[in-house]
Coordinates of C-alpha atoms and ligand atoms in Angstrom, one line a residue:
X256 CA 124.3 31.4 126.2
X257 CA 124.4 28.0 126.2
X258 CA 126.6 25.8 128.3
X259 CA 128.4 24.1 124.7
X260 CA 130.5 26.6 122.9
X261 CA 132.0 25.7 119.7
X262 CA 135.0 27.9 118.1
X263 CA 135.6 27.2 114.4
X264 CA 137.9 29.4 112.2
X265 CA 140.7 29.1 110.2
X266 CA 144.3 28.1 111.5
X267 CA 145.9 30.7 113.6
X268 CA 142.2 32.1 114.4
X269 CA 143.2 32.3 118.1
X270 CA 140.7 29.3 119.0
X271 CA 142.1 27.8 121.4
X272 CA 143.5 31.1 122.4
X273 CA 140.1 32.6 123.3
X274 CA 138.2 28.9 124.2
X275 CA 140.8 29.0 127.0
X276 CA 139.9 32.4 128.0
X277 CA 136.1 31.5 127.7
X278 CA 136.0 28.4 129.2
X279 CA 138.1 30.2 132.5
X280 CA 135.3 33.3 132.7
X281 CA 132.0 31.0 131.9
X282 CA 133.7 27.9 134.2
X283 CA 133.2 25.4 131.5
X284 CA 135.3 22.6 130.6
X285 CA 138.3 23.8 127.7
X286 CA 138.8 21.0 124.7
X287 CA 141.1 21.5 121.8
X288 CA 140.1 18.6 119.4
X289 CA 143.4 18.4 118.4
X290 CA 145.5 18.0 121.5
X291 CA 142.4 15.5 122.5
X292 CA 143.5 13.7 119.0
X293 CA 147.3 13.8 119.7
X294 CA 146.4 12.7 123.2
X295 CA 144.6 9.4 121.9
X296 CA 146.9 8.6 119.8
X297 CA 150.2 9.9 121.1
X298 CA 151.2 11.4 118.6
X299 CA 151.1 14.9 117.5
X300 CA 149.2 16.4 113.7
X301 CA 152.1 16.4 111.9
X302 CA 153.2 12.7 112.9
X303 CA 149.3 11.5 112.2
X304 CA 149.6 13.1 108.7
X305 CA 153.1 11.9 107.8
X306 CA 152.4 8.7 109.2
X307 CA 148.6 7.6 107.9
X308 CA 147.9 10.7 105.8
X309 CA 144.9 13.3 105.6
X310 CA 141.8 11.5 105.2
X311 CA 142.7 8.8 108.3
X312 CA 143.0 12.7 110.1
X313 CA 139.9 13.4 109.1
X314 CA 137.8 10.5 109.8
X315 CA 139.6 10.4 114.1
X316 CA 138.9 14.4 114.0
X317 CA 135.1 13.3 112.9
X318 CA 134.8 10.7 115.0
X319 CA 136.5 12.8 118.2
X320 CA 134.0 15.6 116.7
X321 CA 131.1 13.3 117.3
X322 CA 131.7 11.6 120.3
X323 CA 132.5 15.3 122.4
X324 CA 129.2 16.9 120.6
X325 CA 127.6 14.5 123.1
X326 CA 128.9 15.9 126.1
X327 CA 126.8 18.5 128.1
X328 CA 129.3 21.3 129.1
X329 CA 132.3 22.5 127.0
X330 CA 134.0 25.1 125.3
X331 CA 135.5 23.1 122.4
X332 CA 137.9 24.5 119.9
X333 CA 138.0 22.6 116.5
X334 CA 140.6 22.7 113.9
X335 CA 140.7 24.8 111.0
X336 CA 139.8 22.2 108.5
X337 CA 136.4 20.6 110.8
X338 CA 134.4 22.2 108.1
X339 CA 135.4 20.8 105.5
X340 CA 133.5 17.6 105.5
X341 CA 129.3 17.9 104.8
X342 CA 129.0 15.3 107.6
X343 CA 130.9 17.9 110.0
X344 CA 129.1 20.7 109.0
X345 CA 125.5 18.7 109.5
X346 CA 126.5 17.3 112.7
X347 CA 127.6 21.4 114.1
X348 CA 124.3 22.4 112.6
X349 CA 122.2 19.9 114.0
X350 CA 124.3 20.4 117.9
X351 CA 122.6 22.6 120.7
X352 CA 126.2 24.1 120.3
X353 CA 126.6 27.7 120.2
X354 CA 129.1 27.8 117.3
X355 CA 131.5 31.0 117.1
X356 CA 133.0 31.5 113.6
X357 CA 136.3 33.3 114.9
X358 CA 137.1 35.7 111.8
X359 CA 140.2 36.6 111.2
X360 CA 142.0 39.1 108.5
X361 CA 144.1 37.2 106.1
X362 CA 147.7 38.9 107.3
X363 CA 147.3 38.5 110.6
X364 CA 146.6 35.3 110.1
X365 CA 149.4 34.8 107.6
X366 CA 152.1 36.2 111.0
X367 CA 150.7 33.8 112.8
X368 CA 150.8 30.5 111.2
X369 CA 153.5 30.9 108.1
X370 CA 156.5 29.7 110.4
X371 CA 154.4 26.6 111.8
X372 CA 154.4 23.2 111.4
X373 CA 150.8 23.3 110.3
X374 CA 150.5 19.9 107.7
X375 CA 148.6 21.8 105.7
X376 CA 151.2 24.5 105.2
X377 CA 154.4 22.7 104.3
X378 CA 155.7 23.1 101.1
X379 CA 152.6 25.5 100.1
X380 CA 152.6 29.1 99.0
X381 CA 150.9 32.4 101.1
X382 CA 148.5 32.1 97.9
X383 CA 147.5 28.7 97.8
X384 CA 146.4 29.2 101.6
X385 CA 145.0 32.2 101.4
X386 CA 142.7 30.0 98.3
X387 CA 141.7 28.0 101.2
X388 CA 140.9 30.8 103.4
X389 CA 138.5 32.2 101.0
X390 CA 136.9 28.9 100.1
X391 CA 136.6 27.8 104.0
X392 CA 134.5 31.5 104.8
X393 CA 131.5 30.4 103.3
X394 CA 131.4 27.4 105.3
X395 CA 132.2 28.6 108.8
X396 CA 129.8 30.9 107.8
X397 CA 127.1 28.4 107.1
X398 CA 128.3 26.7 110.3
X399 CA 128.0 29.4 112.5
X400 CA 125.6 31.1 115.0
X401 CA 127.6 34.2 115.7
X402 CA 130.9 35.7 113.8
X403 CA 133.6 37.4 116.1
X404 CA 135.7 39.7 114.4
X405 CA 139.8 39.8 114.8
X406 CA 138.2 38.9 118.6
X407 CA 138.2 42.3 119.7
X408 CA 134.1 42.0 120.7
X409 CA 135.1 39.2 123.3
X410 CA 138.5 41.0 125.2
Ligands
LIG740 C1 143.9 22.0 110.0 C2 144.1 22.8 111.0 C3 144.8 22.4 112.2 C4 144.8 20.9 112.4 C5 145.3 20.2 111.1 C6 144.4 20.6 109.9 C7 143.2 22.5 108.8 O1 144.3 23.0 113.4 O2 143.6 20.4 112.7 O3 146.6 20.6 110.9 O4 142.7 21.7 107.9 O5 143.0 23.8 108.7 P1 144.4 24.6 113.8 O6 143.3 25.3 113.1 O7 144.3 24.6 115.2 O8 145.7 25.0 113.3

């Protein structure tokens, strides 16, 4: 394995969950992109969103994206929604990372993330993000080196 783990999935995928867990048993650094992000800028997702909207959230989580790719040791979990840009997606393809699609089934997900503050979830229906889950699968596949189901294989 290599010494640069990436875990992409959907929100509520445990990802920072299980980077935690892997970064303790393989003694690699642990970074959640998104704590890194609300670190930076001192303030948390919600108040980036609410504040300067989406798309300024997605150009700091693609720069952030970019800037850790470079380091040598890491288990880095991303955010749900890393994917979704083609510049993401070439920049995890083209990284000696080995990139762990952590899979999840839709209700458990659902439990896990319906009475956040997710951004992405306020004021939305369980369909319209469960649309999203389906869409994003193709793309963490594409992304992805090896697929961990419900993370059973990795407890
Ligand atoms: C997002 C997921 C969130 C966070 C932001 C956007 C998404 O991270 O990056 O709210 O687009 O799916 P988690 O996957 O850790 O919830």
């Amino acid at each position: 394995m290599t010494n640069k783990i990436l875990l992409i999935g959907f929100m509520g995928a445990g990802k920072t969950y299980i980077g935690k867990k892997l970064a303790l048993s393989l003694s690699l650094p642990f970074i959640d992109l998104d704590d890194f992000i609300e670190k930076q800028c001192s303030l948390s997702i919600l108040e980036i969103f609410n504040k300067y909207g989406e798309s300024y959230f997605r150009k700091l989580e693609s720069d952030t994206l970019n800037i850790i790719l470079k380091n040598n040791t890491f288990v880095l979990s991303t955010g749900g929604g890393i994917i979704e840009s083609e510049f993401n997606r070439t920049l995890i393809k083209d990284s000696e990372c080995n990139t762990i699609f952590m899979n999840t089934d839709w209700d458990c997900i659902w439990e896990r993330i319906k009475n956040t503050d997710r951004p992405l979830i306020i004021g939305k229906s369980e369909l319209e993000i469960k649309k999203l889950w389906i869409k994003r699968f193709d793309l963490y596949s594409q992304c992805a080196n090896r697929v961990i189901n419900n993370y059973e294989e990795i407890l």
